[in-house]
PDB file of C-alpha atoms in Angstrom:
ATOM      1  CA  UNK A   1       0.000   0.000   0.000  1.00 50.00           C
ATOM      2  CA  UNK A   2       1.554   3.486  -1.208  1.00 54.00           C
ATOM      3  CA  UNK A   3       2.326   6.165   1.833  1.00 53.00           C
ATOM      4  CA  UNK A   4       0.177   8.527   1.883  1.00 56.00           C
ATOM      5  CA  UNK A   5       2.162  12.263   2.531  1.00 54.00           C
ATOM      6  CA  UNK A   6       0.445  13.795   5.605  1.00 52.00           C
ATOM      7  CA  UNK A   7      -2.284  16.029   5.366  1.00 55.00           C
ATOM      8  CA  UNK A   8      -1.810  19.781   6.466  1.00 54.00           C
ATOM      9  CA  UNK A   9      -4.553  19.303   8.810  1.00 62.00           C
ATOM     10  CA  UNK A  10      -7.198  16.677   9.906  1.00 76.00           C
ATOM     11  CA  UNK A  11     -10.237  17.655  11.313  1.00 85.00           C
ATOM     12  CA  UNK A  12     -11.233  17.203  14.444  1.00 84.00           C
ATOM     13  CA  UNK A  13     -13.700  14.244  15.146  1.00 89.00           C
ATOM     14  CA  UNK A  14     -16.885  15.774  16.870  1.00 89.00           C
ATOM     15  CA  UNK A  15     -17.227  14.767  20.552  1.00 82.00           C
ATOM     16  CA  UNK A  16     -21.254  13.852  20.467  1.00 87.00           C
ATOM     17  CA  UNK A  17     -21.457  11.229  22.835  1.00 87.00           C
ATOM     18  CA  UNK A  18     -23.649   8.229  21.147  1.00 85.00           C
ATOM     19  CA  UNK A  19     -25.468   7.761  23.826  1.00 86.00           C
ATOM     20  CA  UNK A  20     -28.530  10.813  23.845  1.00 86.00           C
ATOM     21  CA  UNK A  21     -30.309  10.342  26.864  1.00 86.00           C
ATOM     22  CA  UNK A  22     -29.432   7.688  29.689  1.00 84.00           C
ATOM     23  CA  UNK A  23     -32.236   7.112  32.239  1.00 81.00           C
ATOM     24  CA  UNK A  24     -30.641   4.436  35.236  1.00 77.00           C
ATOM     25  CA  UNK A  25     -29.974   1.095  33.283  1.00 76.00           C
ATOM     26  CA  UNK A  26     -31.893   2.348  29.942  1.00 80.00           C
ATOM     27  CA  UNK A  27     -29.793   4.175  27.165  1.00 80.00           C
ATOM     28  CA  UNK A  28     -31.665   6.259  24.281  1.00 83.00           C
ATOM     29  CA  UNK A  29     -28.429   6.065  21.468  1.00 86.00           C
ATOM     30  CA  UNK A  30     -28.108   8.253  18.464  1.00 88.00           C
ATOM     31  CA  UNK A  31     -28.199   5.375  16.362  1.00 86.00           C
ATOM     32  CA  UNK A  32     -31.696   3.606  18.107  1.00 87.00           C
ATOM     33  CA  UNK A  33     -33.200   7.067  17.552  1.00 92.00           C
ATOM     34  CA  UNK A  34     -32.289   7.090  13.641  1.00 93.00           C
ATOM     35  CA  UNK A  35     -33.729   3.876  13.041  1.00 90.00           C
ATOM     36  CA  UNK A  36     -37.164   5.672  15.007  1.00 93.00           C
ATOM     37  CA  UNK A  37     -37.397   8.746  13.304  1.00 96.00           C
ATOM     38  CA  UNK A  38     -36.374   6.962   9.875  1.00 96.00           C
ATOM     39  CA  UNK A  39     -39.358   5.054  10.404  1.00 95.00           C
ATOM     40  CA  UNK A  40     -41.773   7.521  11.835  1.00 96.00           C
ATOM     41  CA  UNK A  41     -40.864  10.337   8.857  1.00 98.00           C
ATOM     42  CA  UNK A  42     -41.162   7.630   6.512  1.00 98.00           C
ATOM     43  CA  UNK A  43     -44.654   6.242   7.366  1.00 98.00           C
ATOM     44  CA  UNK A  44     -45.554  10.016   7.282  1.00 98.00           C
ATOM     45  CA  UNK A  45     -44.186  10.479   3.842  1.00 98.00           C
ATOM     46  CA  UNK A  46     -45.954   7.312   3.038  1.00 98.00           C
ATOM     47  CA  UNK A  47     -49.159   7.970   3.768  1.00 98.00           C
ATOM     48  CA  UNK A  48     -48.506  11.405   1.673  1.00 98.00           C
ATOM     49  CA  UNK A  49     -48.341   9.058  -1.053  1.00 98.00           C
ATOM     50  CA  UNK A  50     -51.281   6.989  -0.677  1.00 98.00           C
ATOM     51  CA  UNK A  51     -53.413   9.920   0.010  1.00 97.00           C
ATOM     52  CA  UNK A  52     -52.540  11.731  -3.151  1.00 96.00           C
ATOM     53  CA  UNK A  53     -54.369  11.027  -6.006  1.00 95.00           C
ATOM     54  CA  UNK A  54     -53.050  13.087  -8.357  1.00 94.00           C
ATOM     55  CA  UNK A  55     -49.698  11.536  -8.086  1.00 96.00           C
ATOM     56  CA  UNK A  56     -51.370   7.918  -9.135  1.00 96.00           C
ATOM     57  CA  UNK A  57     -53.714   9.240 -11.637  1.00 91.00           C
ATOM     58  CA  UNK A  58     -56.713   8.341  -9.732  1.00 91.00           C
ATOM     59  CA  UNK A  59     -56.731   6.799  -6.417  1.00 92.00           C
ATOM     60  CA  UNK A  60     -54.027   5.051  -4.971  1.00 94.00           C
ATOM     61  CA  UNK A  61     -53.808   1.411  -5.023  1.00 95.00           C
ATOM     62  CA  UNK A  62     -52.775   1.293  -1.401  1.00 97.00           C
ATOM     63  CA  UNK A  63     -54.916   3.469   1.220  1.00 97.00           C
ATOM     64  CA  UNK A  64     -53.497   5.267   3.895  1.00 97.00           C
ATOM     65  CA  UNK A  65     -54.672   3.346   6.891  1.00 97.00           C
ATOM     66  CA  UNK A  66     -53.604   0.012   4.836  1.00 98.00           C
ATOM     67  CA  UNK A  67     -50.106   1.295   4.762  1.00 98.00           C
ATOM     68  CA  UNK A  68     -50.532   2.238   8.929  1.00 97.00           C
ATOM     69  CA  UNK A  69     -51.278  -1.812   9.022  1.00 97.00           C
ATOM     70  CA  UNK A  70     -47.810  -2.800   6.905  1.00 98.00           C
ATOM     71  CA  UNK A  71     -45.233  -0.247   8.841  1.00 97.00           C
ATOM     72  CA  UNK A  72     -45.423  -3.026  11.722  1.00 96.00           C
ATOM     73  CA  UNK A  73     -44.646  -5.879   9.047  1.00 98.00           C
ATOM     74  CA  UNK A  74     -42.066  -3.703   7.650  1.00 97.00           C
ATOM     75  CA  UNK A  75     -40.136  -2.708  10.806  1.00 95.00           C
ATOM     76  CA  UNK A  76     -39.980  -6.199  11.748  1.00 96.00           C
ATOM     77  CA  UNK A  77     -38.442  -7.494   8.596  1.00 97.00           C
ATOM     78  CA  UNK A  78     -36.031  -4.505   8.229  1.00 95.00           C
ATOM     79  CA  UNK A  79     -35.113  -5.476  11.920  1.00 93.00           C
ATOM     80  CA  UNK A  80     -34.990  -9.193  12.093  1.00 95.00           C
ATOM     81  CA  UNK A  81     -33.184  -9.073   8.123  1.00 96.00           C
ATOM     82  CA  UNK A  82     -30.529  -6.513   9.020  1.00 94.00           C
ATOM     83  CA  UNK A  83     -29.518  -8.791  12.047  1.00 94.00           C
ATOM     84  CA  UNK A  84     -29.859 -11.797   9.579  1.00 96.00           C
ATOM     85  CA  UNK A  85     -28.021 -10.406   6.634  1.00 94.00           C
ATOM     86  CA  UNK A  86     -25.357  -9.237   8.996  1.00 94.00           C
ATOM     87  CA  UNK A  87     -24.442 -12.520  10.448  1.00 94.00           C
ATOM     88  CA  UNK A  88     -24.849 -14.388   7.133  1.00 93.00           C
ATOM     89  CA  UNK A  89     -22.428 -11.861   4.929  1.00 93.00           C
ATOM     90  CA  UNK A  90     -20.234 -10.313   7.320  1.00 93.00           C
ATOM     91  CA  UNK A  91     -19.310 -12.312  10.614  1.00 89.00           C
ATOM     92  CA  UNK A  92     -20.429 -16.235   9.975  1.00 92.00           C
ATOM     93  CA  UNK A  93     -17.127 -17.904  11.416  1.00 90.00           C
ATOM     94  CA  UNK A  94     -18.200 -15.879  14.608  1.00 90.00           C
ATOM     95  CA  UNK A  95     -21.357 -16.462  14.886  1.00 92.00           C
ATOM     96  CA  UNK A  96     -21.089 -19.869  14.156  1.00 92.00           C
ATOM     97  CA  UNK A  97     -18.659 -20.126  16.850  1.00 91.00           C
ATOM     98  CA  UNK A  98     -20.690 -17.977  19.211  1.00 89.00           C
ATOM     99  CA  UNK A  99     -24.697 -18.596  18.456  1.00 90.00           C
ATOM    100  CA  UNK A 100     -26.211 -16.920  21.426  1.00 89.00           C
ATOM    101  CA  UNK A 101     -24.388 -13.557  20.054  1.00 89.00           C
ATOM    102  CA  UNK A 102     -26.570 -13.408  17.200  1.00 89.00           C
ATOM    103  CA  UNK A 103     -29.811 -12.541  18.706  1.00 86.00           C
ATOM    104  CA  UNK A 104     -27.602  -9.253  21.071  1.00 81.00           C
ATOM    105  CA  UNK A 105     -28.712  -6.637  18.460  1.00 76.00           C
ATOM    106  CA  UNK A 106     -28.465  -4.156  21.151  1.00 68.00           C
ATOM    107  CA  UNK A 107     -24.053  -4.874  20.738  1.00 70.00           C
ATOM    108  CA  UNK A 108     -24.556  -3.613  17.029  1.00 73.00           C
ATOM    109  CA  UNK A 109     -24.836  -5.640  13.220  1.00 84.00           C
ATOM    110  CA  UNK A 110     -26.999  -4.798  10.503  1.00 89.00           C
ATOM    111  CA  UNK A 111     -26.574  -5.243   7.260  1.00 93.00           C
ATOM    112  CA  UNK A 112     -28.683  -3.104   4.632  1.00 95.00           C
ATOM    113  CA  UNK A 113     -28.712  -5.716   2.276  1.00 96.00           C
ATOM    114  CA  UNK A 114     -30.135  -8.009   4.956  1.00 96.00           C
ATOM    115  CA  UNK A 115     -32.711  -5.584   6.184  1.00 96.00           C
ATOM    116  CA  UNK A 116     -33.487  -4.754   1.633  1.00 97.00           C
ATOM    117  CA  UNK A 117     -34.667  -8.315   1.559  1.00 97.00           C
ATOM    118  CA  UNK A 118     -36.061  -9.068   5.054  1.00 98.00           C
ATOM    119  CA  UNK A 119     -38.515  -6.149   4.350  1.00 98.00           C
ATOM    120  CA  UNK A 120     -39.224  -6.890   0.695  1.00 98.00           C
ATOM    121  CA  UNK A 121     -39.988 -10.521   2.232  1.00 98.00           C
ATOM    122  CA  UNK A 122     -42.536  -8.642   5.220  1.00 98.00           C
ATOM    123  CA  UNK A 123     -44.166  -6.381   2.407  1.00 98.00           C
ATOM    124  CA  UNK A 124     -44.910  -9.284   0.076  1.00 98.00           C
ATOM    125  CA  UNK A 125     -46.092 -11.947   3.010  1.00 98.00           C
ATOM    126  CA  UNK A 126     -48.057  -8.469   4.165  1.00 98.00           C
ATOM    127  CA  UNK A 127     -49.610  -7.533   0.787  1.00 98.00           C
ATOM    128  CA  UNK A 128     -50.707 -11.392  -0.215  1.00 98.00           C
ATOM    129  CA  UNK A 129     -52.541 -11.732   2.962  1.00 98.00           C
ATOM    130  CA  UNK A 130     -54.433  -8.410   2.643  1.00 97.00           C
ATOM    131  CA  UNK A 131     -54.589  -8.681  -0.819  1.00 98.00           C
ATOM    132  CA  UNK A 132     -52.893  -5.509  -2.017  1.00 98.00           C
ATOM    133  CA  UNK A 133     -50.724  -4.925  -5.011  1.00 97.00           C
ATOM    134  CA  UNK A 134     -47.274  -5.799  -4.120  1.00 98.00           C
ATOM    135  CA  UNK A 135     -45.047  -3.733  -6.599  1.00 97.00           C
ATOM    136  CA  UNK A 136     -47.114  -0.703  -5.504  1.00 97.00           C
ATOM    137  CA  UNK A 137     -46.313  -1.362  -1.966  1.00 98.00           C
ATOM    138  CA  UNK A 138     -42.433  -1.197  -3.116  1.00 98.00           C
ATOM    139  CA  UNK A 139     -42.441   2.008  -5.036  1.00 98.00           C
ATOM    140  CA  UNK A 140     -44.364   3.239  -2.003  1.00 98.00           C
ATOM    141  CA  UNK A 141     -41.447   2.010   0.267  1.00 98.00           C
ATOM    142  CA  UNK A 142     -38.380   2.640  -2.179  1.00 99.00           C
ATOM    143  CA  UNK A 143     -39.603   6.721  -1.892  1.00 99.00           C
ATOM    144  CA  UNK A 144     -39.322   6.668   2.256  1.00 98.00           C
ATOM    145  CA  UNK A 145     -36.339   4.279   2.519  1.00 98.00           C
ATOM    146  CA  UNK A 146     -33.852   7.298   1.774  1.00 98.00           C
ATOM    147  CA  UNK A 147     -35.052   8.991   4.713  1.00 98.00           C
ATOM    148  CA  UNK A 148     -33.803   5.726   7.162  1.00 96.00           C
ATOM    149  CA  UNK A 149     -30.688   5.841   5.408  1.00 97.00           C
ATOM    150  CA  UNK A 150     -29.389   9.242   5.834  1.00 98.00           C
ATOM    151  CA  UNK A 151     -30.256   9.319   9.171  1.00 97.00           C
ATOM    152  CA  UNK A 152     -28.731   6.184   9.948  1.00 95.00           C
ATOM    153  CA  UNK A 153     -25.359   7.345   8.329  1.00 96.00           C
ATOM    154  CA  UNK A 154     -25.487   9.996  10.796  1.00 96.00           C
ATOM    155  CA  UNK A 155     -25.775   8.048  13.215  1.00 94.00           C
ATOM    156  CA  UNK A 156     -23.061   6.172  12.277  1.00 94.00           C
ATOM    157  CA  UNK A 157     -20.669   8.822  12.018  1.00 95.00           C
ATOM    158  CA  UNK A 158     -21.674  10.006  15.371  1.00 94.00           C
ATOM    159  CA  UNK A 159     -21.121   6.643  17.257  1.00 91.00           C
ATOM    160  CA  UNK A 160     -17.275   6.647  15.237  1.00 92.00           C
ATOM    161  CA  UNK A 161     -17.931   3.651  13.367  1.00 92.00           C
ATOM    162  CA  UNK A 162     -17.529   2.721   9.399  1.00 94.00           C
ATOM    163  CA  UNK A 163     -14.982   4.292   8.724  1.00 96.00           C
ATOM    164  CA  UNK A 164     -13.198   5.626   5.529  1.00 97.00           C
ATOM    165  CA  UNK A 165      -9.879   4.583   4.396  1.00 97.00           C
ATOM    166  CA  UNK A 166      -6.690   6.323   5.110  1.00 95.00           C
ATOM    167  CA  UNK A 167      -6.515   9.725   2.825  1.00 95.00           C
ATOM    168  CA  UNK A 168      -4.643  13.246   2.581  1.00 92.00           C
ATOM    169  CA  UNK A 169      -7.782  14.932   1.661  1.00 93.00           C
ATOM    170  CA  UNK A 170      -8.384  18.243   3.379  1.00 91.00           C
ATOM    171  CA  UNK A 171     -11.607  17.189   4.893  1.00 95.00           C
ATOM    172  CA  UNK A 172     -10.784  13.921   6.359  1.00 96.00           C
ATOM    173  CA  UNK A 173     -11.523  12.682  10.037  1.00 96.00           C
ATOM    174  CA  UNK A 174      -9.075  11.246  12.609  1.00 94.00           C
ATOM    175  CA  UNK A 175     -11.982   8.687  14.506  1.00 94.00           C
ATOM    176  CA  UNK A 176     -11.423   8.185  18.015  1.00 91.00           C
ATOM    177  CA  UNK A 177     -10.829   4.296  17.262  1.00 89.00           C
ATOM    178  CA  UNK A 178      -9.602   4.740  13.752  1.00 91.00           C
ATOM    179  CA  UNK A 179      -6.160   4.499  14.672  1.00 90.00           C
ATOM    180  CA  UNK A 180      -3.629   7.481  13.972  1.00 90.00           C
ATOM    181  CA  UNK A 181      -4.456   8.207  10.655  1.00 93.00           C
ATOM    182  CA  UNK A 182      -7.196  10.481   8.713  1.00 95.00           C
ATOM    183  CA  UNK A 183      -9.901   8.916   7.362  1.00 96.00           C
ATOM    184  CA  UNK A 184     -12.369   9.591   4.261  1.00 97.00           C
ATOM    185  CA  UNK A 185     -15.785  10.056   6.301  1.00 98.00           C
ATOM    186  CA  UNK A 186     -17.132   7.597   4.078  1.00 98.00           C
ATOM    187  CA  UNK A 187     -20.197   7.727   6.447  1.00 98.00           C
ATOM    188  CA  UNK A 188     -21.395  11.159   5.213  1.00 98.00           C
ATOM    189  CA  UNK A 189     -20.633  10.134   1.423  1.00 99.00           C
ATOM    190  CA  UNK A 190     -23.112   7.462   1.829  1.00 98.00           C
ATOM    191  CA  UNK A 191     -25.821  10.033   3.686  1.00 98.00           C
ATOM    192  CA  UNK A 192     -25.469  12.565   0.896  1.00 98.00           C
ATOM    193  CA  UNK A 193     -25.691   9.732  -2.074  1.00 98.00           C
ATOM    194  CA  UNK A 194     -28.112   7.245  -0.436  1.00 98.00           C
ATOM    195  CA  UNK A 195     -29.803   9.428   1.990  1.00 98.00           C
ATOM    196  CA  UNK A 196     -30.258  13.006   0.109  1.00 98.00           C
ATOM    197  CA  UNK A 197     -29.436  12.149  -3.651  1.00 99.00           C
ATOM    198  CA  UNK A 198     -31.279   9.334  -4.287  1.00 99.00           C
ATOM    199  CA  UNK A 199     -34.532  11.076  -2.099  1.00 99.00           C
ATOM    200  CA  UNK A 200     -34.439  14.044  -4.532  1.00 99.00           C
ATOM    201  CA  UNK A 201     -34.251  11.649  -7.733  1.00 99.00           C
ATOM    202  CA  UNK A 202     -37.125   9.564  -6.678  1.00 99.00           C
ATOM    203  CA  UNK A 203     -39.062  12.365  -5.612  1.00 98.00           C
ATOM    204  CA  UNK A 204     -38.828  14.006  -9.237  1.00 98.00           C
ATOM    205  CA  UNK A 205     -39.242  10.533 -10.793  1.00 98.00           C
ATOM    206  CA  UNK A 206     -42.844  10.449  -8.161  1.00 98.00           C
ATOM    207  CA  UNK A 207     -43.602  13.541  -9.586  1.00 97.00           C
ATOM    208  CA  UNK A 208     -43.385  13.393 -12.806  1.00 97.00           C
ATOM    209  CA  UNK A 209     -45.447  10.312 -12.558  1.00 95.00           C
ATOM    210  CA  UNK A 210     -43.343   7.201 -11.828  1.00 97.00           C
ATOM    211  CA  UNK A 211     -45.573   5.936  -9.542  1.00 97.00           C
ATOM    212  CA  UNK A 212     -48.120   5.326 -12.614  1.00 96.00           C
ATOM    213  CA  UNK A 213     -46.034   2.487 -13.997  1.00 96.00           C
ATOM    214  CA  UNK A 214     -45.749   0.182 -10.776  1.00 96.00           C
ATOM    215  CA  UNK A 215     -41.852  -1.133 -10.382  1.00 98.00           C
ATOM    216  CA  UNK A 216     -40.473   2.374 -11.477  1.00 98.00           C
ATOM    217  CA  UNK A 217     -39.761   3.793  -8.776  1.00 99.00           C
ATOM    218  CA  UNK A 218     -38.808   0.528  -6.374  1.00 99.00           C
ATOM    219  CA  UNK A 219     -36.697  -0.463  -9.646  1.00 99.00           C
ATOM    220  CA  UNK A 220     -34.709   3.574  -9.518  1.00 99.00           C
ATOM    221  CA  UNK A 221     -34.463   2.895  -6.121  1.00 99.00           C
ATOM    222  CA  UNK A 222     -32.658  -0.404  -6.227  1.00 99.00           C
ATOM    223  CA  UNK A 223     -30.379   0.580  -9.005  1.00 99.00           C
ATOM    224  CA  UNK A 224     -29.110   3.701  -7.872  1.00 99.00           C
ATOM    225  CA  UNK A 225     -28.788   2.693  -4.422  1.00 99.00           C
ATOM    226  CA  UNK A 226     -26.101  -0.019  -6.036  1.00 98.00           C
ATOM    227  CA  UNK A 227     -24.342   2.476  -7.794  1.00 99.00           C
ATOM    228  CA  UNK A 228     -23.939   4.966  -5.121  1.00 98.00           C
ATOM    229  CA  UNK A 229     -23.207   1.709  -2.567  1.00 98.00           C
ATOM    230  CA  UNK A 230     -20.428   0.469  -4.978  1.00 98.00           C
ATOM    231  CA  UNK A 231     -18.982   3.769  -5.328  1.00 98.00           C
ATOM    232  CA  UNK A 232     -18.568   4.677  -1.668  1.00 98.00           C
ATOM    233  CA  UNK A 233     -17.282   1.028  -0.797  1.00 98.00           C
ATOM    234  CA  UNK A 234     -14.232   2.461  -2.894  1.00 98.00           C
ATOM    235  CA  UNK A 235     -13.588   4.987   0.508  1.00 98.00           C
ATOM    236  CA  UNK A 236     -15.311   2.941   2.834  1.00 97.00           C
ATOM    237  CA  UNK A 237     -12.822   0.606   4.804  1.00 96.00           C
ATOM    238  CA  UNK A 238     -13.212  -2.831   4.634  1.00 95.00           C
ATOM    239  CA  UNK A 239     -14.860  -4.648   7.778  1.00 90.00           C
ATOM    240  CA  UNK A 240     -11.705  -5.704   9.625  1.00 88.00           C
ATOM    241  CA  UNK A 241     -13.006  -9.658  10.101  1.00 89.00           C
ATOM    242  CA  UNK A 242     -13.238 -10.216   5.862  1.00 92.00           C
ATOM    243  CA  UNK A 243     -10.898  -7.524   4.468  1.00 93.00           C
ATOM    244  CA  UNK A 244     -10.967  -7.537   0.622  1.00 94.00           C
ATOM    245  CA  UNK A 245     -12.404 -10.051  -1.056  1.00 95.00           C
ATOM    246  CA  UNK A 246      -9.984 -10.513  -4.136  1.00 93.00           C
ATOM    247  CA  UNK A 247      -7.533  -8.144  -5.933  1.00 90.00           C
ATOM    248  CA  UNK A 248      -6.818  -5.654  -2.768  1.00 91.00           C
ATOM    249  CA  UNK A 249     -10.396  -3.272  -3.742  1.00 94.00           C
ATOM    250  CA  UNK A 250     -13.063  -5.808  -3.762  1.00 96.00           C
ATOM    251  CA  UNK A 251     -15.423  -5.671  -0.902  1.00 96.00           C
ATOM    252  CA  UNK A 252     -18.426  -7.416   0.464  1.00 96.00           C
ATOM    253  CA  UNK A 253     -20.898  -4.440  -0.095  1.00 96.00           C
ATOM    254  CA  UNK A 254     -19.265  -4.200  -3.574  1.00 97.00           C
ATOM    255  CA  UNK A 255     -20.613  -7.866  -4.344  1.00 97.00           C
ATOM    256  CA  UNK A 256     -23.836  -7.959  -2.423  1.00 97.00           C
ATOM    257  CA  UNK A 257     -24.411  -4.518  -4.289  1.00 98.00           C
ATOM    258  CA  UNK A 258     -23.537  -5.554  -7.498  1.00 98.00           C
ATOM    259  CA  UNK A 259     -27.184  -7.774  -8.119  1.00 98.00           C
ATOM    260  CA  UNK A 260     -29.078  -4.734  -7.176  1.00 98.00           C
ATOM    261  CA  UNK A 261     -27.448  -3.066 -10.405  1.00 98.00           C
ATOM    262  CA  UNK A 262     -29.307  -6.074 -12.388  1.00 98.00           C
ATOM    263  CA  UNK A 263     -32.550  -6.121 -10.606  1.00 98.00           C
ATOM    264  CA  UNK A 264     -33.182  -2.789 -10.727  1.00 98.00           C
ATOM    265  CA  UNK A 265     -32.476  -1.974 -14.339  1.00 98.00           C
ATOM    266  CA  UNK A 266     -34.926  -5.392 -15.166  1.00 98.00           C
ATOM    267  CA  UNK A 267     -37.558  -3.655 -13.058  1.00 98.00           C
ATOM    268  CA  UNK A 268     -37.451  -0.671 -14.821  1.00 98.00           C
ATOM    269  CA  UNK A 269     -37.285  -2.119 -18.151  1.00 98.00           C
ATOM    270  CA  UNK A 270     -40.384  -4.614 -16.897  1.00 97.00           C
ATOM    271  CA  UNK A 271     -42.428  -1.492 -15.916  1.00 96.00           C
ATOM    272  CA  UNK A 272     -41.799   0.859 -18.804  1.00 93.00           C
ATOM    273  CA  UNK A 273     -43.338  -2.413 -21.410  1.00 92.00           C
ATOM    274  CA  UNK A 274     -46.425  -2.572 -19.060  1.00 84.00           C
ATOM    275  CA  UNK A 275     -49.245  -0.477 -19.199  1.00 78.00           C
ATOM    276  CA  UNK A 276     -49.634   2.097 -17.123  1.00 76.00           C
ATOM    277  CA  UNK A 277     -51.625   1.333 -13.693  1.00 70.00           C
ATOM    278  CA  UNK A 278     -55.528   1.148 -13.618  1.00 62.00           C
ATOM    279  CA  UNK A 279     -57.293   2.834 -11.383  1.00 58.00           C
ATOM    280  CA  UNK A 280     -60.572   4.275 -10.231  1.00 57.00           C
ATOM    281  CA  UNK A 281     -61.271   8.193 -10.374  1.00 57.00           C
ATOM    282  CA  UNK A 282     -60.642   9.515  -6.681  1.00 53.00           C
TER     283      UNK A 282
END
């Protein structure tokens, strides 16, 4: 690996303690507080969406209090997935060796990829029982799901975790257990693309009608979510238990993000040849 000449400066890390508010044995943490307001802004952004008519061309497939019924559904497979994906792609050999460890959420591991298809999983189980159309319950959720993200980025930056790799930049980080050197604060590259780019494309993509041709918008989501993944994984330091993968730059979230690329583009494609959705007058 090439030395890297010292920066003039590094800036300081931030001293926000990651724990908010501590009440006797009970902590309230930055990052339990993302994953609540992600959730609570995005039901309220979702119901938005099922409540506008105009945005559908008639009335929404999915009514308001119909979404209320899924967030629970939802929450649960983003939850119990994230834990999931995170001991299946990122820490098997321990978890294997230590079983009881995988149900301590509370020490930290989730994996986004996990929590993508736990909740996918929890929207169709959710939407065949109640009989609702399941691709419109995805573009509803692919709109919101920026929202969780760039709050949970935060989040992660504040609790010092995730790291970037070593860099001269002028704006890089020195995180209190980083080690000596500054760091890209690859956490805040992934809020701005995942979290506040991707929002503002779907939203213009919702507006100018995307959410008339069911799959659109869940298939925008899924696609630019793997580019913007890929590209910050190039900053992003590996996780110190797998390293690279193969050729000293391939990562994990490179190849579990590399499908999405694929599956989005296909949904797009899929709902552009379909006509657009049927619905009654509002």
């Amino acid at each position: 690996m090439p030395m890297l000449a010292p920066p003039l400066f590094a800036l300081p890390f931030p001293s926000i303690d990651p724990v908010l508010i501590e009440l006797g044995p009970f902590a309230i943490r930055w990052y339990a507080l993302a994953y609540v307001a992600g959730l609570l802004l995005g039901w309220w952004l979702a119901k938005r969406l099922c409540a506008s008519p105009a945005l559908w061309g008639g009335r929404a497939p999915i009514k308001p209090e119909e979404f209320d019924d899924a967030v629970v559904w939802i929450a649960f497979g983003v939850i119990l997935g994230g834990r999931i994906g995170y001991v299946l792609f990122y820490n098997l050999p321990y978890y294997a060796a230590h079983p009881l460890e995988a149900f301590t959420v509370w020490h930290g591991g989730m994996a986004f990829h996990g929590g993508f298809l736990g909740s996918v999983l929890a929207m169709y189980l959710f939407c065949r029982r109640r009989s609702l159309p399941f691709v419109s319950m995805l573009d509803i959720a692919a709109t919101v799901v920026p929202i969780g993200l760039f709050l949970g980025r935060l989040a992660n930056f504040i609790n010092g975790e995730l790291w970037g790799r070593p860099t001269d930049v002028a704006w890089a980080f020195v995180f209190p257990h980083g080690g000596p050197e500054p760091r890209h604060p690859s956490q805040l590259y992934e809020a701005g693309l995942e979290g506040l780019a991707i929002f503002a494309i779907l939203l213009l993509a919702v507006r100018a009608g995307a959410l008339k041709r069911p799959g659109t918008v869940a298939g925008l989501f899924v696609f630019l979510y793997g580019c913007a993944r890929i590209f910050v994984e190039f900053f992003r330091e590996p996780d110190a238990q797998l390293g690279y993968l193969a050729g000293g730059w391939l990562t994990m979230g490179m190849v579990l993000s590399l499908p999405m690329l694929a599956l989005g583009s296909w949904l797009v494609w899929r709902a552009r040849r379909r006509p657009a959705l049927d619905v009654r007058p509002a």
